[in-house]
Amino acid sequence: MKNLKDILYKVGINQVFGITNIDVNELVFDSRKVKTGDVFVAQKGVQVDGHLYIDKAISLGATAIICEDFPSDKKEGVTYIQVENANTALAIMASNFYNNPSTKFPVVGVTGTNGKTTIASLLYQLFQKAGYHVGLLSTVKILVGKKEYKATHTTPDSVTINRYLDLMLEEGVEYCFMEVSSHGIHQKRTEGLTFAGGIFTNLSHDHLDYHKTFAEYRNVKKAFFDELPKTAFALTNIDDKNGNFMLQNTKAKKYSYALKTVADYKTRILEKQLSGTLIAVDGTEVWTKLIGVFNIYNLTAIMATAELLGLERLEILTIISQLESVNGRFQYTVSEDGVTAIVDYAHTPDALKNVLETINDIRTNNEKLITVVGCGGDRDKTKRPKMAHIASHLSNQVIFTSDNPRTENAQSILEDMEVGVSPENYKKTLSILNRKQAIKTACKLSETGDIILIAGKGHENYQEINGVRSHFNDLEEVTNCFNQLKKN
């Protein structure tokens, strides 16, 4: 039990109806989950307005309601608290409810368009190999020490974040690394948290279905750094044109990393292979299993962060050579016939371009590069023709297919993509709606030495069609195809 007055500490309150000195059980924002003695927070969501479910929450036993607009009919015995922003209130209350766990051990947030999962996950790996108990909040998974929990969002809701941070504290976790998405920042899910550091990766075309303009998307990312305390560090990719912009108003200590520009932390690429990359850090050569320029940026951010958190440079470089690639990020398998299949989460124009340029940079051009790619439904439509253009321009052959159509017509998504193909690349492209068949076709078209890139879904173990999710994994599918072709 918690006292309502205590968990309202630092919440911007307009009006109160009823008493706040009462004990409450749980903090709930989904009316269906309300139980006797709970606090219900009525959020104005993108699709649903929680104010419509206040009466339902009360009927299920809610004794306190947090809302932006008072209902016309207030029930006796129920406390109503009007706040400026219910999302902000929920986040601050969640931190208070769990005794502000983010203040008790270092939590580092990673934001940007691409690289969030890789950086957070590899920092988890690095610190674990260095002998620390570590926590991870990522798109791929949530880890408390070595115990894994299912992740449903890039940045979970504020109650879930604080619940896991509290659990990490109980389990003796010493560092936590978490992805911070633009949605999470905009919806105030990270409000009330105290970050020991923030990392900016890069910024490119994504989520414009939600943010509407690139400027708004950029400003939301910047807001994360604006809120960092002066005790924290703010680490930015100075090679990205938005890198300096992120740090304009931060109170945190500013640091930069780069491959091209003069920076606090700089890495040079010496040699590229499909099996890894040789890099130089301040004159010291290190071999890493990670592939691609974009991954060396990620690696540079990881090394800088580890040093800023107190690890020794020699220890960091030793562990860097041991780090394994993240599930669904440039993950590859090779068939008995010598065909290489690469599975990558690239689902933005910039990410797809990075992966394809990486492959083209390494390969001999005596082999074909076959790309299988789609675009998600109910998401930013403007990136569809751009991704199709990039795929057809940088590949020898492209198969457009379904990604996660969600509730949108899958054929319409393919047609949106096809618009982006230049006339000289028409003959390179095929459209196969069924993703399984598209992958199978790519395997059949391939010959010894060829490379197949399957882009867009990466680590995901499902495909969502007409709002229904069913099991689907790109790596499993291409492995099965290779095995079938071997039998034949």
CSV table of C-alpha atoms in Angstrom, one decimal:
chain,number,residue,atom,x,y,z
A,1,MET,CA,0.0,0.0,0.0
A,2,LYS,CA,1.1,3.5,-0.8
A,3,ASN,CA,-0.2,6.9,0.4
A,4,LEU,CA,-1.7,8.9,-2.5
A,5,LYS,CA,-0.3,12.1,-1.1
A,6,ASP,CA,3.3,10.7,-1.3
A,7,ILE,CA,3.0,9.4,-4.9
A,8,LEU,CA,1.7,12.8,-6.0
A,9,TYR,CA,5.0,14.5,-5.0
A,10,LYS,CA,6.2,16.9,-7.8
A,11,VAL,CA,3.0,16.3,-9.9
A,12,GLY,CA,1.5,19.5,-11.4
A,13,ILE,CA,-1.9,19.6,-9.8
A,14,ASN,CA,-4.7,22.1,-10.8
A,15,GLN,CA,-7.6,21.0,-8.6
A,16,VAL,CA,-8.4,18.4,-6.0
A,17,PHE,CA,-11.9,17.0,-5.2
A,18,GLY,CA,-11.8,14.8,-2.1
A,19,ILE,CA,-8.9,13.8,0.1
A,20,THR,CA,-5.3,12.8,-0.8
A,21,ASN,CA,-4.3,11.3,2.5
A,22,ILE,CA,-5.5,7.8,1.6
A,23,ASP,CA,-3.8,4.5,1.0
A,24,VAL,CA,-3.9,3.1,-2.5
A,25,ASN,CA,-2.9,-0.3,-3.9
A,26,GLU,CA,-1.8,0.1,-7.5
A,27,LEU,CA,-1.3,2.7,-10.2
A,28,VAL,CA,-3.4,1.8,-13.3
A,29,PHE,CA,-4.0,3.4,-16.7
A,30,ASP,CA,-6.0,0.6,-18.3
A,31,SER,CA,-9.5,0.6,-16.9
A,32,ARG,CA,-9.9,-3.2,-17.5
A,33,LYS,CA,-7.1,-3.9,-15.0
A,34,VAL,CA,-8.5,-1.8,-12.1
A,35,LYS,CA,-9.1,-3.5,-8.8
A,36,THR,CA,-10.4,-2.3,-5.4
A,37,GLY,CA,-8.2,0.5,-3.9
A,38,ASP,CA,-6.4,1.4,-7.1
A,39,VAL,CA,-5.6,4.8,-8.6
A,40,PHE,CA,-6.8,5.2,-12.2
A,41,VAL,CA,-5.0,7.6,-14.5
A,42,ALA,CA,-7.2,8.8,-17.4
A,43,GLN,CA,-4.8,9.4,-20.3
A,44,LYS,CA,-5.7,11.1,-23.6
A,45,GLY,CA,-4.1,8.6,-26.0
A,46,VAL,CA,-3.7,8.6,-29.8
A,47,GLN,CA,-6.6,6.3,-30.3
A,48,VAL,CA,-8.4,6.1,-26.9
A,49,ASP,CA,-9.4,8.7,-24.3
A,50,GLY,CA,-9.1,7.3,-20.8
A,51,HIS,CA,-11.6,9.9,-19.6
A,52,LEU,CA,-14.4,7.8,-21.2
A,53,TYR,CA,-13.6,5.0,-18.8
A,54,ILE,CA,-13.5,6.8,-15.5
A,55,ASP,CA,-17.0,5.5,-14.4
A,56,LYS,CA,-15.9,1.9,-15.4
A,57,ALA,CA,-12.7,2.3,-13.3
A,58,ILE,CA,-14.8,3.5,-10.3
A,59,SER,CA,-17.2,0.6,-10.7
A,60,LEU,CA,-14.3,-1.8,-10.5
A,61,GLY,CA,-13.1,-0.3,-7.3
A,62,ALA,CA,-10.9,2.7,-8.1
A,63,THR,CA,-10.7,5.1,-5.1
A,64,ALA,CA,-8.8,7.9,-6.8
A,65,ILE,CA,-8.9,9.3,-10.4
A,66,ILE,CA,-6.2,11.3,-12.0
A,67,CYS,CA,-7.5,13.3,-15.0
A,68,GLU,CA,-7.1,16.4,-17.2
A,69,ASP,CA,-10.8,17.2,-17.2
A,70,PHE,CA,-13.1,16.6,-14.2
A,71,PRO,CA,-16.2,14.6,-15.1
A,72,SER,CA,-19.5,16.4,-14.6
A,73,ASP,CA,-20.7,13.7,-12.2
A,74,LYS,CA,-18.3,13.1,-9.3
A,75,LYS,CA,-19.0,10.1,-7.1
A,76,GLU,CA,-18.9,10.5,-3.3
A,77,GLY,CA,-16.0,8.8,-1.6
A,78,VAL,CA,-13.8,9.0,-4.7
A,79,THR,CA,-10.8,11.4,-4.9
A,80,TYR,CA,-10.5,13.3,-8.2
A,81,ILE,CA,-7.3,15.1,-9.1
A,82,GLN,CA,-7.1,17.4,-12.1
A,83,VAL,CA,-3.6,17.6,-13.7
A,84,GLU,CA,-2.1,19.5,-16.6
A,85,ASN,CA,-0.9,16.4,-18.4
A,86,ALA,CA,-2.0,12.9,-17.4
A,87,ASN,CA,1.0,11.2,-19.1
A,88,THR,CA,3.5,13.4,-17.2
A,89,ALA,CA,1.5,12.8,-14.0
A,90,LEU,CA,1.5,9.0,-14.5
A,91,ALA,CA,5.3,9.0,-15.1
A,92,ILE,CA,6.1,11.0,-12.0
A,93,MET,CA,3.7,9.0,-9.9
A,94,ALA,CA,5.1,5.8,-11.2
A,95,SER,CA,8.6,6.8,-10.1
A,96,ASN,CA,7.3,7.9,-6.7
A,97,PHE,CA,5.3,4.7,-6.3
A,98,TYR,CA,8.4,2.5,-6.8
A,99,ASN,CA,10.6,4.9,-4.6
A,100,ASN,CA,12.4,6.5,-7.5
A,101,PRO,CA,14.6,3.5,-8.5
A,102,SER,CA,16.4,5.4,-11.3
A,103,THR,CA,18.1,7.6,-8.7
A,104,LYS,CA,19.7,4.6,-7.0
A,105,PHE,CA,21.9,3.2,-9.8
A,106,PRO,CA,23.1,4.5,-13.2
A,107,VAL,CA,20.5,4.4,-16.0
A,108,VAL,CA,21.7,5.3,-19.4
A,109,GLY,CA,19.3,6.1,-22.2
A,110,VAL,CA,20.0,5.7,-26.0
A,111,THR,CA,18.0,7.6,-28.5
A,112,GLY,CA,18.2,8.3,-32.3
A,113,THR,CA,16.7,6.7,-35.4
A,114,ASN,CA,19.0,3.7,-35.8
A,115,GLY,CA,21.4,1.9,-33.5
A,116,LYS,CA,19.4,2.1,-30.2
A,117,THR,CA,19.0,-1.6,-29.8
A,118,THR,CA,22.5,-2.5,-30.8
A,119,ILE,CA,24.1,0.1,-28.5
A,120,ALA,CA,21.9,-0.7,-25.5
A,121,SER,CA,22.3,-4.5,-26.0
A,122,LEU,CA,26.1,-4.4,-26.5
A,123,LEU,CA,26.5,-2.2,-23.5
A,124,TYR,CA,24.7,-4.8,-21.5
A,125,GLN,CA,27.0,-7.5,-23.0
A,126,LEU,CA,30.2,-5.4,-22.3
A,127,PHE,CA,29.4,-4.6,-18.7
A,128,GLN,CA,28.3,-8.2,-18.0
A,129,LYS,CA,31.6,-9.5,-19.4
A,130,ALA,CA,33.3,-6.9,-17.2
A,131,GLY,CA,31.8,-8.7,-14.2
A,132,TYR,CA,28.8,-6.4,-13.3
A,133,HIS,CA,25.1,-7.2,-12.7
A,134,VAL,CA,23.4,-5.4,-15.6
A,135,GLY,CA,19.8,-4.6,-16.7
A,136,LEU,CA,18.5,-4.0,-20.2
A,137,LEU,CA,15.3,-2.4,-21.5
A,138,SER,CA,15.2,-2.8,-25.3
A,139,THR,CA,13.0,-3.6,-28.3
A,140,VAL,CA,14.3,-7.1,-28.4
A,141,LYS,CA,14.1,-8.1,-24.7
A,142,ILE,CA,14.1,-6.9,-21.1
A,143,LEU,CA,16.8,-8.4,-19.0
A,144,VAL,CA,17.2,-8.2,-15.2
A,145,GLY,CA,20.6,-9.7,-14.7
A,146,LYS,CA,20.4,-12.9,-16.8
A,147,LYS,CA,16.6,-13.3,-16.4
A,148,GLU,CA,14.7,-12.4,-19.6
A,149,TYR,CA,11.2,-10.8,-19.9
A,150,LYS,CA,9.2,-10.1,-23.0
A,151,ALA,CA,9.5,-6.6,-24.5
A,152,THR,CA,6.4,-5.1,-26.3
A,153,HIS,CA,7.5,-1.6,-27.0
A,154,THR,CA,10.8,0.2,-27.7
A,155,THR,CA,10.2,2.3,-24.6
A,156,PRO,CA,7.7,0.6,-22.2
A,157,ASP,CA,5.0,2.6,-20.4
A,158,SER,CA,6.2,4.5,-17.3
A,159,VAL,CA,4.7,2.1,-14.8
A,160,THR,CA,6.4,-0.9,-16.5
A,161,ILE,CA,9.8,1.0,-16.7
A,162,ASN,CA,9.8,1.8,-13.0
A,163,ARG,CA,8.5,-1.7,-12.0
A,164,TYR,CA,11.5,-3.3,-13.8
A,165,LEU,CA,13.9,-0.7,-12.5
A,166,ASP,CA,12.7,-1.5,-9.0
A,167,LEU,CA,13.1,-5.3,-9.7
A,168,MET,CA,16.6,-4.6,-11.0
A,169,LEU,CA,17.4,-2.8,-7.7
A,170,GLU,CA,16.1,-5.8,-5.7
A,171,GLU,CA,18.2,-8.2,-7.8
A,172,GLY,CA,21.4,-6.2,-7.3
A,173,VAL,CA,21.7,-4.7,-10.8
A,174,GLU,CA,24.5,-2.1,-10.9
A,175,TYR,CA,23.9,-0.5,-14.4
A,176,CYS,CA,20.8,-0.3,-16.7
A,177,PHE,CA,20.8,0.5,-20.4
A,178,MET,CA,17.6,1.4,-22.1
A,179,GLU,CA,16.3,2.5,-25.5
A,180,VAL,CA,14.4,5.8,-25.5
A,181,SER,CA,12.1,6.2,-28.5
A,182,SER,CA,10.6,9.4,-29.8
A,183,HIS,CA,7.2,8.0,-29.0
A,184,GLY,CA,8.3,7.3,-25.4
A,185,ILE,CA,9.7,10.9,-25.1
A,186,HIS,CA,6.7,12.5,-26.6
A,187,GLN,CA,4.2,10.5,-24.5
A,188,LYS,CA,6.2,11.4,-21.4
A,189,ARG,CA,7.0,7.8,-20.5
A,190,THR,CA,10.5,8.7,-19.4
A,191,GLU,CA,9.4,11.7,-17.4
A,192,GLY,CA,10.4,11.4,-13.7
A,193,LEU,CA,13.4,9.2,-14.4
A,194,THR,CA,16.9,10.3,-13.5
A,195,PHE,CA,19.4,9.4,-16.2
A,196,ALA,CA,23.1,9.1,-15.6
A,197,GLY,CA,23.8,9.6,-19.3
A,198,GLY,CA,22.2,10.0,-22.7
A,199,ILE,CA,23.5,8.8,-26.1
A,200,PHE,CA,22.4,10.2,-29.5
A,201,THR,CA,23.1,7.9,-32.5
A,202,ASN,CA,21.7,9.6,-35.6
A,203,LEU,CA,18.6,11.0,-37.1
A,204,SER,CA,16.9,10.1,-40.4
A,205,HIS,CA,13.4,9.6,-41.9
A,206,ASP,CA,11.1,7.7,-39.5
A,207,HIS,CA,7.9,7.9,-37.6
A,208,LEU,CA,6.6,10.8,-39.7
A,209,ASP,CA,3.1,9.2,-39.5
A,210,TYR,CA,3.2,10.1,-35.8
A,211,HIS,CA,5.3,13.3,-35.6
A,212,LYS,CA,4.1,14.8,-38.9
A,213,THR,CA,7.3,16.8,-39.6
A,214,PHE,CA,11.0,16.0,-39.4
A,215,ALA,CA,11.5,19.1,-37.3
A,216,GLU,CA,9.0,17.9,-34.7
A,217,TYR,CA,10.6,14.4,-34.7
A,218,ARG,CA,14.1,16.0,-34.2
A,219,ASN,CA,12.8,18.4,-31.4
A,220,VAL,CA,11.3,15.5,-29.5
A,221,LYS,CA,14.6,13.7,-29.5
A,222,LYS,CA,16.3,16.9,-28.3
A,223,ALA,CA,13.8,17.1,-25.4
A,224,PHE,CA,15.4,14.0,-23.9
A,225,PHE,CA,18.8,15.8,-23.7
A,226,ASP,CA,17.2,19.0,-22.5
A,227,GLU,CA,16.0,17.2,-19.4
A,228,LEU,CA,19.2,15.5,-18.5
A,229,PRO,CA,20.6,16.7,-15.1
A,230,LYS,CA,24.0,18.4,-14.8
A,231,THR,CA,25.4,15.3,-13.1
A,232,ALA,CA,24.8,13.2,-16.3
A,233,PHE,CA,26.8,13.0,-19.5
A,234,ALA,CA,25.4,13.7,-23.0
A,235,LEU,CA,27.2,11.8,-25.7
A,236,THR,CA,26.5,12.7,-29.3
A,237,ASN,CA,27.4,11.5,-32.8
A,238,ILE,CA,29.2,14.6,-34.1
A,239,ASP,CA,29.3,13.2,-37.7
A,240,ASP,CA,25.5,13.4,-37.8
A,241,LYS,CA,24.3,16.9,-38.8
A,242,ASN,CA,21.9,16.9,-35.9
A,243,GLY,CA,24.5,15.8,-33.4
A,244,ASN,CA,25.4,19.3,-32.0
A,245,PHE,CA,21.7,20.4,-32.1
A,246,MET,CA,20.8,17.7,-29.6
A,247,LEU,CA,23.2,19.2,-27.0
A,248,GLN,CA,22.3,22.9,-27.4
A,249,ASN,CA,20.3,23.3,-24.2
A,250,THR,CA,21.4,20.3,-22.1
A,251,LYS,CA,22.7,20.9,-18.6
A,252,ALA,CA,24.7,17.6,-18.8
A,253,LYS,CA,28.4,17.3,-19.5
A,254,LYS,CA,28.9,17.2,-23.3
A,255,TYR,CA,30.9,14.6,-25.2
A,256,SER,CA,31.2,13.6,-28.8
A,257,TYR,CA,32.1,10.6,-30.9
A,258,ALA,CA,32.9,10.3,-34.6
A,259,LEU,CA,34.6,8.4,-37.4
A,260,LYS,CA,35.2,11.5,-39.6
A,261,THR,CA,35.2,14.6,-37.5
A,262,VAL,CA,37.5,15.7,-34.6
A,263,ALA,CA,35.7,14.3,-31.5
A,264,ASP,CA,36.3,13.3,-27.9
A,265,TYR,CA,36.1,9.7,-29.0
A,266,LYS,CA,37.2,8.7,-32.5
A,267,THR,CA,37.6,5.4,-34.3
A,268,ARG,CA,39.2,4.6,-37.7
A,269,ILE,CA,38.3,1.6,-39.9
A,270,LEU,CA,41.3,-0.2,-41.1
A,271,GLU,CA,39.9,-3.3,-42.8
A,272,LYS,CA,36.4,-4.6,-43.6
A,273,GLN,CA,35.4,-8.3,-44.1
A,274,LEU,CA,32.1,-10.2,-43.9
A,275,SER,CA,33.4,-11.9,-40.8
A,276,GLY,CA,34.3,-8.6,-39.0
A,277,THR,CA,36.1,-5.3,-39.0
A,278,LEU,CA,39.6,-4.2,-37.9
A,279,ILE,CA,39.5,-0.8,-36.2
A,280,ALA,CA,42.0,1.6,-34.6
A,281,VAL,CA,41.3,3.5,-31.3
A,282,ASP,CA,43.9,6.0,-30.4
A,283,GLY,CA,46.6,3.9,-32.2
A,284,THR,CA,45.4,0.6,-30.7
A,285,GLU,CA,44.2,-1.9,-33.3
A,286,VAL,CA,41.1,-4.0,-32.3
A,287,TRP,CA,39.3,-6.8,-34.3
A,288,THR,CA,35.5,-6.8,-33.9
A,289,LYS,CA,32.9,-9.2,-35.1
A,290,LEU,CA,30.6,-6.3,-35.9
A,291,ILE,CA,30.2,-5.4,-39.6
A,292,GLY,CA,29.5,-2.1,-41.4
A,293,VAL,CA,30.3,1.6,-40.9
A,294,PHE,CA,27.0,2.1,-39.0
A,295,ASN,CA,28.1,-0.6,-36.5
A,296,ILE,CA,31.5,1.0,-35.9
A,297,TYR,CA,29.6,4.2,-35.0
A,298,ASN,CA,27.6,2.1,-32.5
A,299,LEU,CA,30.8,0.5,-31.2
A,300,THR,CA,32.5,3.9,-30.7
A,301,ALA,CA,29.5,5.1,-28.7
A,302,ILE,CA,29.7,1.9,-26.6
A,303,MET,CA,33.4,2.4,-25.9
A,304,ALA,CA,32.9,6.1,-25.0
A,305,THR,CA,30.0,5.3,-22.7
A,306,ALA,CA,31.9,2.5,-20.9
A,307,GLU,CA,34.8,4.9,-20.3
A,308,LEU,CA,32.5,7.7,-19.1
A,309,LEU,CA,31.0,5.2,-16.6
A,310,GLY,CA,34.4,4.4,-15.2
A,311,LEU,CA,35.7,1.4,-17.0
A,312,GLU,CA,39.4,1.3,-18.0
A,313,ARG,CA,40.3,1.7,-21.7
A,314,LEU,CA,42.3,-1.5,-21.9
A,315,GLU,CA,39.6,-3.6,-20.4
A,316,ILE,CA,37.0,-2.0,-22.7
A,317,LEU,CA,39.1,-2.8,-25.9
A,318,THR,CA,39.7,-6.3,-24.7
A,319,ILE,CA,36.0,-7.0,-24.3
A,320,ILE,CA,35.0,-5.2,-27.5
A,321,SER,CA,36.7,-8.0,-29.5
A,322,GLN,CA,34.5,-10.6,-27.8
A,323,LEU,CA,31.1,-8.9,-28.4
A,324,GLU,CA,28.6,-10.8,-30.5
A,325,SER,CA,26.2,-9.1,-32.9
A,326,VAL,CA,22.6,-8.5,-31.6
A,327,ASN,CA,19.8,-10.8,-32.7
A,328,GLY,CA,18.3,-9.6,-36.0
A,329,ARG,CA,21.0,-7.0,-36.6
A,330,PHE,CA,23.2,-8.0,-39.5
A,331,GLN,CA,22.8,-11.6,-38.4
A,332,TYR,CA,23.9,-14.0,-41.1
A,333,THR,CA,23.9,-17.7,-42.0
A,334,VAL,CA,25.6,-19.5,-44.9
A,335,SER,CA,24.2,-22.4,-46.9
A,336,GLU,CA,26.1,-25.6,-47.8
A,337,ASP,CA,26.2,-24.2,-51.3
A,338,GLY,CA,28.0,-21.0,-50.1
A,339,VAL,CA,25.0,-18.6,-50.3
A,340,THR,CA,25.1,-16.0,-47.5
A,341,ALA,CA,21.7,-14.8,-46.0
A,342,ILE,CA,21.7,-11.7,-43.9
A,343,VAL,CA,18.7,-10.8,-41.7
A,344,ASP,CA,18.5,-7.2,-40.5
A,345,TYR,CA,15.9,-5.0,-38.8
A,346,ALA,CA,16.5,-2.2,-41.3
A,347,HIS,CA,13.0,-0.7,-41.7
A,348,THR,CA,13.9,3.0,-42.5
A,349,PRO,CA,15.4,4.3,-45.7
A,350,ASP,CA,18.6,5.3,-44.0
A,351,ALA,CA,19.0,1.9,-42.2
A,352,LEU,CA,18.4,0.0,-45.4
A,353,LYS,CA,20.9,2.2,-47.3
A,354,ASN,CA,23.5,1.6,-44.6
A,355,VAL,CA,23.1,-2.2,-44.7
A,356,LEU,CA,23.1,-2.4,-48.5
A,357,GLU,CA,26.2,-0.1,-48.8
A,358,THR,CA,27.9,-2.2,-46.2
A,359,ILE,CA,27.3,-5.4,-48.2
A,360,ASN,CA,28.4,-3.7,-51.4
A,361,ASP,CA,31.5,-2.3,-49.8
A,362,ILE,CA,32.6,-5.8,-48.7
A,363,ARG,CA,31.6,-8.0,-51.6
A,364,THR,CA,33.6,-8.6,-54.8
A,365,ASN,CA,30.7,-7.9,-57.3
A,366,ASN,CA,31.2,-11.3,-58.9
A,367,GLU,CA,28.1,-12.4,-57.0
A,368,LYS,CA,24.5,-11.3,-56.9
A,369,LEU,CA,22.9,-9.3,-54.1
A,370,ILE,CA,19.2,-10.2,-53.8
A,371,THR,CA,17.2,-8.1,-51.4
A,372,VAL,CA,13.8,-9.1,-49.8
A,373,VAL,CA,12.1,-6.1,-48.3
A,374,GLY,CA,8.6,-4.7,-47.4
A,375,CYS,CA,7.2,-1.9,-45.4
A,376,GLY,CA,4.9,-1.9,-42.3
A,377,GLY,CA,1.2,-1.1,-42.5
A,378,ASP,CA,-0.5,1.7,-40.5
A,379,ARG,CA,2.9,3.5,-40.4
A,380,ASP,CA,4.6,6.3,-42.3
A,381,LYS,CA,3.7,5.9,-46.0
A,382,THR,CA,6.2,8.4,-47.3
A,383,LYS,CA,9.2,6.2,-46.7
A,384,ARG,CA,7.8,3.3,-48.9
A,385,PRO,CA,8.8,4.6,-52.3
A,386,LYS,CA,12.2,5.8,-50.8
A,387,MET,CA,13.0,2.3,-49.5
A,388,ALA,CA,12.0,0.7,-52.8
A,389,HIS,CA,14.2,3.1,-54.7
A,390,ILE,CA,17.2,2.4,-52.4
A,391,ALA,CA,16.7,-1.4,-52.5
A,392,SER,CA,16.4,-1.5,-56.4
A,393,HIS,CA,19.3,0.9,-56.9
A,394,LEU,CA,21.8,-0.9,-54.6
A,395,SER,CA,20.8,-4.5,-55.3
A,396,ASN,CA,21.1,-6.8,-58.3
A,397,GLN,CA,17.6,-8.2,-57.7
A,398,VAL,CA,14.8,-7.1,-55.3
A,399,ILE,CA,11.7,-8.9,-54.1
A,400,PHE,CA,9.1,-6.6,-52.6
A,401,THR,CA,6.9,-8.4,-50.0
A,402,SER,CA,4.8,-8.0,-46.9
A,403,ASP,CA,6.4,-6.8,-43.7
A,404,ASN,CA,3.7,-6.4,-41.0
A,405,PRO,CA,0.7,-5.1,-42.9
A,406,ARG,CA,-1.2,-4.8,-39.6
A,407,THR,CA,-4.7,-3.5,-40.5
A,408,GLU,CA,-3.7,-2.1,-43.9
A,409,ASN,CA,-4.1,-3.8,-47.3
A,410,ALA,CA,-0.8,-5.6,-48.0
A,411,GLN,CA,-1.2,-5.2,-51.8
A,412,SER,CA,-1.6,-1.4,-51.5
A,413,ILE,CA,1.6,-1.2,-49.5
A,414,LEU,CA,3.5,-3.0,-52.3
A,415,GLU,CA,2.0,-0.6,-54.8
A,416,ASP,CA,3.1,2.4,-52.7
A,417,MET,CA,6.6,0.9,-52.8
A,418,GLU,CA,6.7,0.2,-56.5
A,419,VAL,CA,6.2,3.9,-57.3
A,420,GLY,CA,9.8,4.5,-56.1
A,421,VAL,CA,11.5,2.2,-58.6
A,422,SER,CA,13.3,4.1,-61.4
A,423,PRO,CA,12.5,2.9,-64.9
A,424,GLU,CA,16.1,1.5,-65.4
A,425,ASN,CA,15.5,-0.8,-62.4
A,426,TYR,CA,12.1,-2.2,-63.3
A,427,LYS,CA,13.6,-5.5,-64.6
A,428,LYS,CA,15.3,-6.0,-61.3
A,429,THR,CA,12.1,-6.2,-59.2
A,430,LEU,CA,9.5,-8.8,-58.3
A,431,SER,CA,6.5,-8.4,-56.0
A,432,ILE,CA,5.5,-11.5,-54.0
A,433,LEU,CA,2.9,-10.7,-51.3
A,434,ASN,CA,3.5,-13.8,-49.2
A,435,ARG,CA,6.8,-13.2,-47.2
A,436,LYS,CA,7.5,-16.9,-46.9
A,437,GLN,CA,7.3,-17.4,-50.6
A,438,ALA,CA,9.4,-14.3,-51.2
A,439,ILE,CA,12.2,-15.7,-49.1
A,440,LYS,CA,11.9,-19.1,-50.8
A,441,THR,CA,12.1,-17.4,-54.2
A,442,ALA,CA,15.2,-15.5,-53.2
A,443,CYS,CA,16.8,-18.8,-52.2
A,444,LYS,CA,15.9,-20.4,-55.4
A,445,LEU,CA,17.3,-17.5,-57.5
A,446,SER,CA,20.6,-17.6,-55.6
A,447,GLU,CA,23.8,-19.3,-56.7
A,448,THR,CA,27.1,-20.1,-54.9
A,449,GLY,CA,28.6,-17.0,-53.5
A,450,ASP,CA,25.5,-14.9,-53.8
A,451,ILE,CA,24.2,-12.7,-50.9
A,452,ILE,CA,20.5,-12.5,-49.8
A,453,LEU,CA,19.5,-9.6,-47.6
A,454,ILE,CA,16.1,-10.0,-45.8
A,455,ALA,CA,15.3,-6.6,-44.4
A,456,GLY,CA,12.7,-5.1,-42.1
A,457,LYS,CA,11.8,-7.5,-39.4
A,458,GLY,CA,15.1,-8.6,-37.9
A,459,HIS,CA,14.5,-10.2,-34.5
A,460,GLU,CA,10.7,-10.2,-34.7
A,461,ASN,CA,9.1,-13.6,-34.2
A,462,TYR,CA,5.7,-12.7,-35.7
A,463,GLN,CA,4.0,-11.3,-38.7
A,464,GLU,CA,0.9,-9.1,-38.1
A,465,ILE,CA,-1.8,-9.4,-40.8
A,466,ASN,CA,-5.3,-7.9,-40.4
A,467,GLY,CA,-4.5,-7.2,-36.8
A,468,VAL,CA,-3.6,-10.8,-36.0
A,469,ARG,CA,-0.1,-11.9,-35.1
A,470,SER,CA,1.2,-15.3,-36.1
A,471,HIS,CA,4.6,-16.9,-35.7
A,472,PHE,CA,7.1,-15.8,-38.3
A,473,ASN,CA,10.9,-15.4,-38.2
A,474,ASP,CA,13.1,-14.4,-41.1
A,475,LEU,CA,16.1,-16.3,-40.0
A,476,GLU,CA,14.1,-19.5,-39.4
A,477,GLU,CA,12.5,-19.2,-42.8
A,478,VAL,CA,15.7,-18.7,-44.8
A,479,THR,CA,17.4,-21.6,-42.8
A,480,ASN,CA,14.5,-23.9,-43.7
A,481,CYS,CA,14.8,-22.8,-47.3
A,482,PHE,CA,18.5,-23.6,-47.3
A,483,ASN,CA,17.8,-27.0,-45.8
A,484,GLN,CA,15.1,-27.8,-48.3
A,485,LEU,CA,17.3,-26.9,-51.3
A,486,LYS,CA,20.1,-29.1,-49.8
A,487,LYS,CA,17.7,-32.1,-49.7
A,488,ASN,CA,16.7,-31.5,-53.3
